[in-house]
PDB file of C-alpha atoms and ligand atoms in Angstrom:
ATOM      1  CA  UNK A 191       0.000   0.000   0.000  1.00 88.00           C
ATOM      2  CA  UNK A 192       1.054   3.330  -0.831  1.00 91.00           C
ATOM      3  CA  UNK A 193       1.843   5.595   2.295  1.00 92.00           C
ATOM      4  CA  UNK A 194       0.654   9.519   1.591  1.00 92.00           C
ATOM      5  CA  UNK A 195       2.724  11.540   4.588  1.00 90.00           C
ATOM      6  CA  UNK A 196       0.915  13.975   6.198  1.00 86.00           C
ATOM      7  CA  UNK A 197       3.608  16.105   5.732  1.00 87.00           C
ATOM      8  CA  UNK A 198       7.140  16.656   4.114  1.00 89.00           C
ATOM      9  CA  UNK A 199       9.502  19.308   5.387  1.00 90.00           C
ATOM     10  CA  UNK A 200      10.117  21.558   2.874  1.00 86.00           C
ATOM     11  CA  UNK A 201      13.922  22.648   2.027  1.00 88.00           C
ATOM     12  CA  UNK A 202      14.928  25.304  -0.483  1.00 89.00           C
ATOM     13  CA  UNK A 203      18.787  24.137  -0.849  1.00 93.00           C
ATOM     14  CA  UNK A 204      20.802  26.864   1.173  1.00 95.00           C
ATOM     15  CA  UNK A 205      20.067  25.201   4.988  1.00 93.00           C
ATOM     16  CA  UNK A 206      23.700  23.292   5.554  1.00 94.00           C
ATOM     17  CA  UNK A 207      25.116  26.674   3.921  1.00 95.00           C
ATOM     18  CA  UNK A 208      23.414  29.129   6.432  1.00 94.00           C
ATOM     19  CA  UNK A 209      23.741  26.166   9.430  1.00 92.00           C
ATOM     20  CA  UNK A 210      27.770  26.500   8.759  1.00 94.00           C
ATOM     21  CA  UNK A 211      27.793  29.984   8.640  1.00 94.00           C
ATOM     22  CA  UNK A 212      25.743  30.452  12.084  1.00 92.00           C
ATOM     23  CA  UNK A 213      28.237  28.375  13.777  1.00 91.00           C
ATOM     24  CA  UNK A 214      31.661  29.427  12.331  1.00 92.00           C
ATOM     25  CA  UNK A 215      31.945  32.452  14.473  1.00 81.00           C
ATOM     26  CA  UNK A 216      31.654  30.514  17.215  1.00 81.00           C
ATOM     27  CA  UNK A 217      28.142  32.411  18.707  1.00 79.00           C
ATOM     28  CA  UNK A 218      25.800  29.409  18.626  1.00 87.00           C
ATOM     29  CA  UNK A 219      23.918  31.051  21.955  1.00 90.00           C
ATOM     30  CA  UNK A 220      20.687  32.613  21.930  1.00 91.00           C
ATOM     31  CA  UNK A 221      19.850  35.896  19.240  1.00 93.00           C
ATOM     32  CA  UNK A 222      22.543  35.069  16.575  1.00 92.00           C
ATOM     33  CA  UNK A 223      22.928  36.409  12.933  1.00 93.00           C
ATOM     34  CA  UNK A 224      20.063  34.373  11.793  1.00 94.00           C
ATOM     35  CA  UNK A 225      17.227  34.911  14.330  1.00 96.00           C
ATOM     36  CA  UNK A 226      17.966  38.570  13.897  1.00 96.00           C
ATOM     37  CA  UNK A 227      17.978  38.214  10.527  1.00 97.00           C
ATOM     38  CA  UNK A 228      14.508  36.429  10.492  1.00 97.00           C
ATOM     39  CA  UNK A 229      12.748  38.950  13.390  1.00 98.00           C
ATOM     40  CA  UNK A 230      14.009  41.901  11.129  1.00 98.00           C
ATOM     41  CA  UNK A 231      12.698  40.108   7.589  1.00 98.00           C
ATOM     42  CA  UNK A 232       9.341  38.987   9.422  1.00 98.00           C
ATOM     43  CA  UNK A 233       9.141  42.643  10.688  1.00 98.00           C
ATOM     44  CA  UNK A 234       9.478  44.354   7.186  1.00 98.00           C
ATOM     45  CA  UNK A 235       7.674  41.459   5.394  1.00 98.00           C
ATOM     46  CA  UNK A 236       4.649  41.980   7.658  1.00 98.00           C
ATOM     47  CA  UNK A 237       4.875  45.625   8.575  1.00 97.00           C
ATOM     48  CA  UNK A 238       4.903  44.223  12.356  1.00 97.00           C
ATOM     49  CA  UNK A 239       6.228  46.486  15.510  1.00 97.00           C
ATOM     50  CA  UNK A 240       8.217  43.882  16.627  1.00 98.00           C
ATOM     51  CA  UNK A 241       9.454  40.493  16.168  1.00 98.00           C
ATOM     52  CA  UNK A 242      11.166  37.936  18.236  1.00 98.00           C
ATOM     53  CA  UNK A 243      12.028  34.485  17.251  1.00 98.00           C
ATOM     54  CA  UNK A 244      10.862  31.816  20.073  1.00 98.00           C
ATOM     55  CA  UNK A 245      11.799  28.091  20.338  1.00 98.00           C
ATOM     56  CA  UNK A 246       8.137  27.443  19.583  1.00 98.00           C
ATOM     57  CA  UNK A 247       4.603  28.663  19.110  1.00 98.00           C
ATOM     58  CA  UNK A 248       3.841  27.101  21.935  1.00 98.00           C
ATOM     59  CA  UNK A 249       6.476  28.878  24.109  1.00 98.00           C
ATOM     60  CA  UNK A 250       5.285  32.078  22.156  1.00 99.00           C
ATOM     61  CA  UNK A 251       1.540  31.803  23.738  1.00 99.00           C
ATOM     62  CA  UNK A 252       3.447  31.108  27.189  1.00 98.00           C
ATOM     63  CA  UNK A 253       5.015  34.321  26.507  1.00 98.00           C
ATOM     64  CA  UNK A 254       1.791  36.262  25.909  1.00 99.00           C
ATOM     65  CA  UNK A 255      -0.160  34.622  28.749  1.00 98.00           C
ATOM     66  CA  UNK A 256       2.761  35.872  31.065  1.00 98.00           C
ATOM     67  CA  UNK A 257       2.552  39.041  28.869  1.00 98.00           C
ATOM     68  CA  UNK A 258      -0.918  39.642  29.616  1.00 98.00           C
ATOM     69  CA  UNK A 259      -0.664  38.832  33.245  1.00 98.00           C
ATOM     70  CA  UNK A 260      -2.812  35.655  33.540  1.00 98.00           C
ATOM     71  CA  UNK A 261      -3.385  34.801  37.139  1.00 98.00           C
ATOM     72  CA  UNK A 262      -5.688  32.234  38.806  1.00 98.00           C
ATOM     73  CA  UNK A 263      -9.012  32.495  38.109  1.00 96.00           C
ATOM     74  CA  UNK A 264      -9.093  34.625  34.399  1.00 98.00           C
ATOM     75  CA  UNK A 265     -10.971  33.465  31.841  1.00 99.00           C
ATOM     76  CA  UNK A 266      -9.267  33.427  28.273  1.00 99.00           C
ATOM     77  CA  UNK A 267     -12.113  32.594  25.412  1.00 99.00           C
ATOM     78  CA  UNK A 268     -10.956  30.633  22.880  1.00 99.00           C
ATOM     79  CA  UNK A 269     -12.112  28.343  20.097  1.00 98.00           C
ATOM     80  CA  UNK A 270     -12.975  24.705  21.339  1.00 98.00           C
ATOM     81  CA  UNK A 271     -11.409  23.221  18.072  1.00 98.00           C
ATOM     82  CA  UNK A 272      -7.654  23.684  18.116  1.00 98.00           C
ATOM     83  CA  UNK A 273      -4.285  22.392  19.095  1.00 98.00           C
ATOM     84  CA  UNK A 274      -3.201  21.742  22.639  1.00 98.00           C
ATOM     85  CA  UNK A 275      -0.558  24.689  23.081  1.00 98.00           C
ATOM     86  CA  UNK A 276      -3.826  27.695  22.586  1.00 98.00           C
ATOM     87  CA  UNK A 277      -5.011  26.282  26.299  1.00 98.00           C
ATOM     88  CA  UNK A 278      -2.263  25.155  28.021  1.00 98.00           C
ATOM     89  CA  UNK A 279      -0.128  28.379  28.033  1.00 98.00           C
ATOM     90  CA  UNK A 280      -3.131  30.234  29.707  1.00 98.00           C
ATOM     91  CA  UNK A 281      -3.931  26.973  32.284  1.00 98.00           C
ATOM     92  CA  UNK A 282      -0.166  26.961  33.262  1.00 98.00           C
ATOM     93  CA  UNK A 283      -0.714  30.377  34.668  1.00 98.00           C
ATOM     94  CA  UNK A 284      -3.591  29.317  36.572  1.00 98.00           C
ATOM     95  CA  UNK A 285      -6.250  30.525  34.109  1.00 98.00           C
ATOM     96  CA  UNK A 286      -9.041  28.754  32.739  1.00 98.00           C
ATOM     97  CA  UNK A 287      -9.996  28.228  29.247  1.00 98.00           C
ATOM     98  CA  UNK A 288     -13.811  29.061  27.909  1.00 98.00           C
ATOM     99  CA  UNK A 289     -14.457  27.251  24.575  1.00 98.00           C
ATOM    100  CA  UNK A 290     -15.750  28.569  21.655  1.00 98.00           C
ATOM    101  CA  UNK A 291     -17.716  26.704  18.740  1.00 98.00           C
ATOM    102  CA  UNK A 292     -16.524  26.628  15.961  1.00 98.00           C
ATOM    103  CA  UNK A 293     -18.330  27.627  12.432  1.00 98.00           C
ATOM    104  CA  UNK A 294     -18.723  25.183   9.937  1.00 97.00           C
ATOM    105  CA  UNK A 295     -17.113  27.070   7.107  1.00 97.00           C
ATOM    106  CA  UNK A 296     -14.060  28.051   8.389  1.00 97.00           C
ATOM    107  CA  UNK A 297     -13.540  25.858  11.335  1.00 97.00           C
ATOM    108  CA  UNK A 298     -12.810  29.007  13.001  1.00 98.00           C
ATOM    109  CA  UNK A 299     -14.525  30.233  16.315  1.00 98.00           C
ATOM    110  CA  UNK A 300     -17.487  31.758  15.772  1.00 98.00           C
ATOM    111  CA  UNK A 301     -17.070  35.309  16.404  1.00 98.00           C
ATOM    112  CA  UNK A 302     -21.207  35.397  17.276  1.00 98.00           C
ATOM    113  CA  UNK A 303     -21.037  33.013  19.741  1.00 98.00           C
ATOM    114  CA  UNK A 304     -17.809  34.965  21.409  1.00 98.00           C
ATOM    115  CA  UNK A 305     -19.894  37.916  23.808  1.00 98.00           C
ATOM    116  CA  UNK A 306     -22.293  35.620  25.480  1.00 98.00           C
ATOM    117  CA  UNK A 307     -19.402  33.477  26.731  1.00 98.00           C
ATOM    118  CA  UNK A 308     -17.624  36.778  28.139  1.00 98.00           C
ATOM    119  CA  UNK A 309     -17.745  37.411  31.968  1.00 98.00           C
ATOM    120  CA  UNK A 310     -15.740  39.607  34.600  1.00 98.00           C
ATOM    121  CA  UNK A 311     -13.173  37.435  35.115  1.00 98.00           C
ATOM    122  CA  UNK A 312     -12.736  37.070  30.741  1.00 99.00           C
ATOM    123  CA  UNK A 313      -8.870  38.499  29.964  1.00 98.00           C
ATOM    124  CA  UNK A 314      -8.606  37.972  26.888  1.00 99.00           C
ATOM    125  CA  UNK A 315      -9.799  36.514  23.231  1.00 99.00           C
ATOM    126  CA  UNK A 316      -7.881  33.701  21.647  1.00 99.00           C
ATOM    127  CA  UNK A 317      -8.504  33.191  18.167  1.00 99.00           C
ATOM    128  CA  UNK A 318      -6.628  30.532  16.110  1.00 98.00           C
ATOM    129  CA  UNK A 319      -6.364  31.010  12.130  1.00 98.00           C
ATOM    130  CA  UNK A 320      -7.312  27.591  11.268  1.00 97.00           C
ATOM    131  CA  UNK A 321      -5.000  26.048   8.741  1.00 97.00           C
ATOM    132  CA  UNK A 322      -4.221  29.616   7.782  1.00 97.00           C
ATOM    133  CA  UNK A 323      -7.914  30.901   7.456  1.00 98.00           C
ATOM    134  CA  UNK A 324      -8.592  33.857   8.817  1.00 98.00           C
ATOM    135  CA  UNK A 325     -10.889  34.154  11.887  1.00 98.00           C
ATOM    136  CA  UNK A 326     -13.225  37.149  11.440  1.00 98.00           C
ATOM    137  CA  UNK A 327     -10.944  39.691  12.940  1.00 98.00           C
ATOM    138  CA  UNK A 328     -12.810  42.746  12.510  1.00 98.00           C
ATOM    139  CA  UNK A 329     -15.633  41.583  14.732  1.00 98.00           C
ATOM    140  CA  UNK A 330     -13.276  39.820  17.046  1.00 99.00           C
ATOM    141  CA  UNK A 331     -11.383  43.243  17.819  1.00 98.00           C
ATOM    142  CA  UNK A 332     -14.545  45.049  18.073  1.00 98.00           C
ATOM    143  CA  UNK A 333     -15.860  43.047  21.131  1.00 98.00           C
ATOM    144  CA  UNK A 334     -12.142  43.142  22.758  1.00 98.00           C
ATOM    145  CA  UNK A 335     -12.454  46.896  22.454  1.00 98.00           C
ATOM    146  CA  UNK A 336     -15.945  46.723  24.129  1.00 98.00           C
ATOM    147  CA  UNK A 337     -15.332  44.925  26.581  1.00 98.00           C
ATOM    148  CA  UNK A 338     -11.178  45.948  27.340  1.00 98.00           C
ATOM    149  CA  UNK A 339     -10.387  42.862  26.605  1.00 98.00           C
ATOM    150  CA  UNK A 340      -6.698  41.426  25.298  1.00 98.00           C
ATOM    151  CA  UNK A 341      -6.491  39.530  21.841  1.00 99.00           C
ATOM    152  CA  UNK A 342      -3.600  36.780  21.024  1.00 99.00           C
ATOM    153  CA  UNK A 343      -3.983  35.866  17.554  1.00 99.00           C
ATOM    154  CA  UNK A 344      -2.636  31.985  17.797  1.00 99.00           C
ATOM    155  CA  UNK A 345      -1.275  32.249  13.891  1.00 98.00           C
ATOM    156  CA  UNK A 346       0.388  29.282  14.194  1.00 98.00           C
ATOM    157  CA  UNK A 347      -0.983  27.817  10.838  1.00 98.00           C
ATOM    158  CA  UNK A 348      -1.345  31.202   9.357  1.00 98.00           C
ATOM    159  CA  UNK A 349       2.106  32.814   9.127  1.00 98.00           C
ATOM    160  CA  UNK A 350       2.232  34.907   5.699  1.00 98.00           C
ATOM    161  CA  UNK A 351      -1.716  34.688   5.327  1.00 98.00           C
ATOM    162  CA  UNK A 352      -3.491  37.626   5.668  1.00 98.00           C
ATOM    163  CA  UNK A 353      -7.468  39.331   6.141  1.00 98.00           C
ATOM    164  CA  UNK A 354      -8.535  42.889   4.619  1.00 98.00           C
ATOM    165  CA  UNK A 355      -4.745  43.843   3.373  1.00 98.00           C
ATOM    166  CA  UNK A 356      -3.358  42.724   6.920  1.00 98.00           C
ATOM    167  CA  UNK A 357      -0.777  39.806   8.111  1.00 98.00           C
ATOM    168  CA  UNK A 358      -2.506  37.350  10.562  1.00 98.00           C
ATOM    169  CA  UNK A 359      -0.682  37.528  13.561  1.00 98.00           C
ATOM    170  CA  UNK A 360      -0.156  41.348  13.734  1.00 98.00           C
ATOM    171  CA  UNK A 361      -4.139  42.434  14.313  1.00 98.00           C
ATOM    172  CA  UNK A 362      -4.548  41.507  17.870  1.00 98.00           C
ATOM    173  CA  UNK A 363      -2.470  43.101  20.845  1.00 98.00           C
ATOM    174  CA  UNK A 364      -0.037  39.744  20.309  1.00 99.00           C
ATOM    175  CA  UNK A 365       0.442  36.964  17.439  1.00 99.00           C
ATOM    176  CA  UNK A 366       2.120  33.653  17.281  1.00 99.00           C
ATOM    177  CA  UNK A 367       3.574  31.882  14.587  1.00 98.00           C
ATOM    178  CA  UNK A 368       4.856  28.470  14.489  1.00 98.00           C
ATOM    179  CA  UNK A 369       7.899  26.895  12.271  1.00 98.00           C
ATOM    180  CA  UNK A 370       7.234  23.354  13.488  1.00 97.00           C
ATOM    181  CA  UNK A 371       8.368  20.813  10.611  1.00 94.00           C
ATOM    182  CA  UNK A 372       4.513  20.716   9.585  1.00 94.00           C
ATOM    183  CA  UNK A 373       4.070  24.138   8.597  1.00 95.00           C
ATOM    184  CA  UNK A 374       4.790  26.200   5.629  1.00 91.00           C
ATOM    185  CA  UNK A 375       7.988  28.144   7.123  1.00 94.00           C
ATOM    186  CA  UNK A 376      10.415  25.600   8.732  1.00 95.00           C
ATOM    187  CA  UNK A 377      13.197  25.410  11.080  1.00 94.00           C
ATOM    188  CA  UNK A 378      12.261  22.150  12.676  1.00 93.00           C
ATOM    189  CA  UNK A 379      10.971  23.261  15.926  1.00 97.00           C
ATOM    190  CA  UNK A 380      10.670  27.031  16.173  1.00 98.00           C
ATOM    191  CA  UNK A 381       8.162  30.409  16.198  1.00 98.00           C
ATOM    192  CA  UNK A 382       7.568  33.900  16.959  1.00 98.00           C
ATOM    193  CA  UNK A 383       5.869  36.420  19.296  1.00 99.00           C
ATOM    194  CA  UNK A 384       4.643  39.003  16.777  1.00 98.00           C
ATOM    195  CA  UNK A 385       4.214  42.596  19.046  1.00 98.00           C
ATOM    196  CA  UNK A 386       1.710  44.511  17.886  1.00 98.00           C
ATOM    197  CA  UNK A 387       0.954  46.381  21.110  1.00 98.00           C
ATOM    198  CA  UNK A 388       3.699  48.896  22.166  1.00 97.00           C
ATOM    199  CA  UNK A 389       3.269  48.099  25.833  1.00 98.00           C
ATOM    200  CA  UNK A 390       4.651  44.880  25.456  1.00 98.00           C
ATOM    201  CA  UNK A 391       7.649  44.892  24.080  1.00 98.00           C
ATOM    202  CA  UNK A 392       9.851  45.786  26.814  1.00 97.00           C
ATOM    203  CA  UNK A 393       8.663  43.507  28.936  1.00 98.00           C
ATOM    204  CA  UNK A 394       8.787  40.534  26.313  1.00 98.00           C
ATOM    205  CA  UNK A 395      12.680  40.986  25.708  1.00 98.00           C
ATOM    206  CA  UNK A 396      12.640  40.266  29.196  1.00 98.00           C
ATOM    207  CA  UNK A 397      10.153  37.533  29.568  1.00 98.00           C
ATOM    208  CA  UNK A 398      12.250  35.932  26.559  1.00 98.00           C
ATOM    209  CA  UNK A 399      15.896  35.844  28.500  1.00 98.00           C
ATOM    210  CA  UNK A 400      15.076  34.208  31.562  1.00 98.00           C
ATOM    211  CA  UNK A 401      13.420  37.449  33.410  1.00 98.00           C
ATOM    212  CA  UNK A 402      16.467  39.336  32.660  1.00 98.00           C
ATOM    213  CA  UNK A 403      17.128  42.680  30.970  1.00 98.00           C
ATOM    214  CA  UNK A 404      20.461  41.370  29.421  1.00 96.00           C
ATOM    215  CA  UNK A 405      19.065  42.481  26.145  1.00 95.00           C
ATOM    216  CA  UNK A 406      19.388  45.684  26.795  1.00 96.00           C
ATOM    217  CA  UNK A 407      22.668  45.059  28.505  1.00 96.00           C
ATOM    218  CA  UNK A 408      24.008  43.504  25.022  1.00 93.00           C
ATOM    219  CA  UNK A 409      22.566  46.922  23.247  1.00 94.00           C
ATOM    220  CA  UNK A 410      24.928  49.010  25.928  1.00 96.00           C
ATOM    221  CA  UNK A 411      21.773  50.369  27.770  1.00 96.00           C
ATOM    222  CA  UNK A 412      22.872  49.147  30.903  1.00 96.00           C
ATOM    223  CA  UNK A 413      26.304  48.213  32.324  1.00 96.00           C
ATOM    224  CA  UNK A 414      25.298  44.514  34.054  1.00 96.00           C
ATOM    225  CA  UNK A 415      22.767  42.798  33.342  1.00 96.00           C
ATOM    226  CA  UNK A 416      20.184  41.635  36.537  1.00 98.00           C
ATOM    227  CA  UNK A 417      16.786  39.692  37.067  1.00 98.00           C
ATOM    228  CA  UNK A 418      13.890  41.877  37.029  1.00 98.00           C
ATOM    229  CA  UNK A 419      11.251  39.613  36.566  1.00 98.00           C
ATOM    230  CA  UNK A 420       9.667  35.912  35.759  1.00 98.00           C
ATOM    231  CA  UNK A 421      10.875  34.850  32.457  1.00 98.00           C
ATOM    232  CA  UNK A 422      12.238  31.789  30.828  1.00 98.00           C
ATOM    233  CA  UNK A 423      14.547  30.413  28.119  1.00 98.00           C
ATOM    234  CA  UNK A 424      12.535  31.169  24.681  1.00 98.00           C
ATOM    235  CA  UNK A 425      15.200  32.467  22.387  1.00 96.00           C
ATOM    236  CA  UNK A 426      16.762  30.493  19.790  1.00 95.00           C
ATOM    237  CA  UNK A 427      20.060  30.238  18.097  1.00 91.00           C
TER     238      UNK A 427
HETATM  239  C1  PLP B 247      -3.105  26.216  16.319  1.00 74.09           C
HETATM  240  C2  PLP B 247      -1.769  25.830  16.867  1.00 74.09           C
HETATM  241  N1  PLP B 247      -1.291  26.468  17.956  1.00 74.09           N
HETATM  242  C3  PLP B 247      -0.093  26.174  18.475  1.00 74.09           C
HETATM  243  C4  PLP B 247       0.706  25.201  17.920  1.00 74.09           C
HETATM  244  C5  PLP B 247       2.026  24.892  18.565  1.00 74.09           C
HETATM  245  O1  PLP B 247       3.104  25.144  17.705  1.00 74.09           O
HETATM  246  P1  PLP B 247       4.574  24.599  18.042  1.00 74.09           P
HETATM  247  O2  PLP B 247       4.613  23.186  17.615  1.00 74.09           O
HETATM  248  O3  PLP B 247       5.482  25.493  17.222  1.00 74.09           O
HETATM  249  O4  PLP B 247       4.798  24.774  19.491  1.00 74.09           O
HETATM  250  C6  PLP B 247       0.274  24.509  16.787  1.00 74.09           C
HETATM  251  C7  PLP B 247       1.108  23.446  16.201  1.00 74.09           C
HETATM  252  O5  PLP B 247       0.694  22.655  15.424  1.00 74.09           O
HETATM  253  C8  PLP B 247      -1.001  24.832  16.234  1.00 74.09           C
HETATM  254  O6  PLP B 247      -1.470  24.191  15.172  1.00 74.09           O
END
C-alpha cells in the first residue's frame, strides 16, 4: 500500500550553507545572525512592531499569557477546536480556558457566539487562524475593544496569510507563529511572538531571556545585566 505523509519538510537548498555559517563564528547562543535576521525580515515582510524568534509557538503563547498577566481564576475565550498549546499556556498560569464553537465554514470560532461566553473574570480573546484561514478579525477586535479585553492571535498555521490587506498575527495586541516541521515556514521546531501592542515589548525581551534585561545590557543600555522579573529560556540560536 502506498503511504501519503501527512507532511514533508520543505527545504529550499541553502540550509547546511546558512547552518555553517551560524556556527563558524563561534556564537551558537541565543539571538545570533540568523534569528535577527529572520525577526528583522518577518518585521518588514509583515509591517509588524516587533518580532522575536521563540523556540516554539507554543512557548510564544506562554510568553503572551505571562505578557498579559494571567493569574488564577481569568478566563481566556478561545475556540474549542484547536491544538493543545492555545489552552495550556493560559492553564499553566492558573487561568481557565472558555471554549468557543466553531463555524462550519471556516472551522474558526465563531465570532457570534464569542460575547455571550464573556464574563468579569474574561482576559482575553484567543482566536486561532485555522490552517491559515482567517478568523473574522474585525468583529473579534470590536468586542475586545468593548469589553477591554486582550487579543492573542494563535497564527500558528497562518504565518504569511493575511485578512482585509493585513498579516494574521499582527491584528490583535499579540500573534504567534509556528515553524514546526509541519508548517509552511520551517526550522524544525521554532516560532515567533509578533508585538503589535507597544506596551509589550519591553517587557517581552525580558520575559524571553530568563526574566532578565540582558538584552538591553548587550545593546549598551545598561552596564550589568540583573533579574527583574519571571521569564524563561525562549530564544533560539
Ligand atoms: C493552532 C496551533 N497552535 C499552536 C501550535 C504549537 O506550535 P509549536 O509546535 O510550534 O509549538 C500549533 C502546532 O501545530 C497549532 O497548530
Amino acid at each position: 500500500m502506498k503511504k501519503i505523509p501527512f507532511n514533508k519538510p520543505y527545504l529550499t537548498g541553502n540550509e547546511f550553507k546558512y547552518i555553517e555559517d551560524a556556527i563558524s563564528n563561534m556564537h551558537i547562543s541565543g539571538d545570533g545572525k540568523y534569528t535577527k535576521l529572520c525577526n528583522s525580515l518577518m518585521e518588514e515582510k509583515f509591517s509588524a512592531r516587533k518580532v522575536l524568534l521563540t523556540t516554539s509557538c507554543t512557548h510564544a503563547l506562554e510568553m503572551a499569557a505571562i505578557l498579559l498577566d494571567i493569574k488564577e481564576g481569568d478566563e481566556v475565550i478561545m475556540p474549542s477546536f484547536t491544538f493543545v498549546s492555545t489552552a495550556n499556556a493560559f492553564i499553566l498560569r492558573g487561568a481557565k480556558p472558555v471554549f468557543v464553537d466553531i463555524r462550519p465554514d471556516t472551522k474558526n470560532m465563531d465570532e457570534n457566539l464569542i460575547e455571550e461566553k464573556i464574563t468579569n473574570k474574561t482576559k482575553a480573546i484567543v482566536p486561532v487562524h485555522y490552517a491559515g484561514v482567517s478568523c473574522e478579525m474585525d468583529k473579534i477586535m470590536e468586542i475586545a475593544k468593548k469589553h477591554n479585553l486582550f487579543v492573542v492571535e494563535d497564527a500558528a498555521q497562518g504565518v504569511n496569510a493575511k485578512y482585509k490587506g493585513k498579516y494574521l498575527g499582527t491584528i490583535g495586541d499579540l500573534g504567534c507563529y509556528s515553524f514546526h516541521e509541519t508548517k509552511n515556514v520551517i526550522c524544525g521546531e521554532g516560532g515567533a511572538l509578533v508585538i503589535n501592542n507597544e506596551k509589550f515589548i519591553e517587557r517581552a525581551e525580558i520575559i524571553r531571556e530568563k526574566g532578565t534585561n540582558r538584552s538591553k545590557f548587550f545593546r549598551g543600555e545598561v552596564d550589568k545585566y540583573t533579574w527583574v522579573d519571571i521569564g524563561s529560556s525562549y530564544l533560539p540560536v
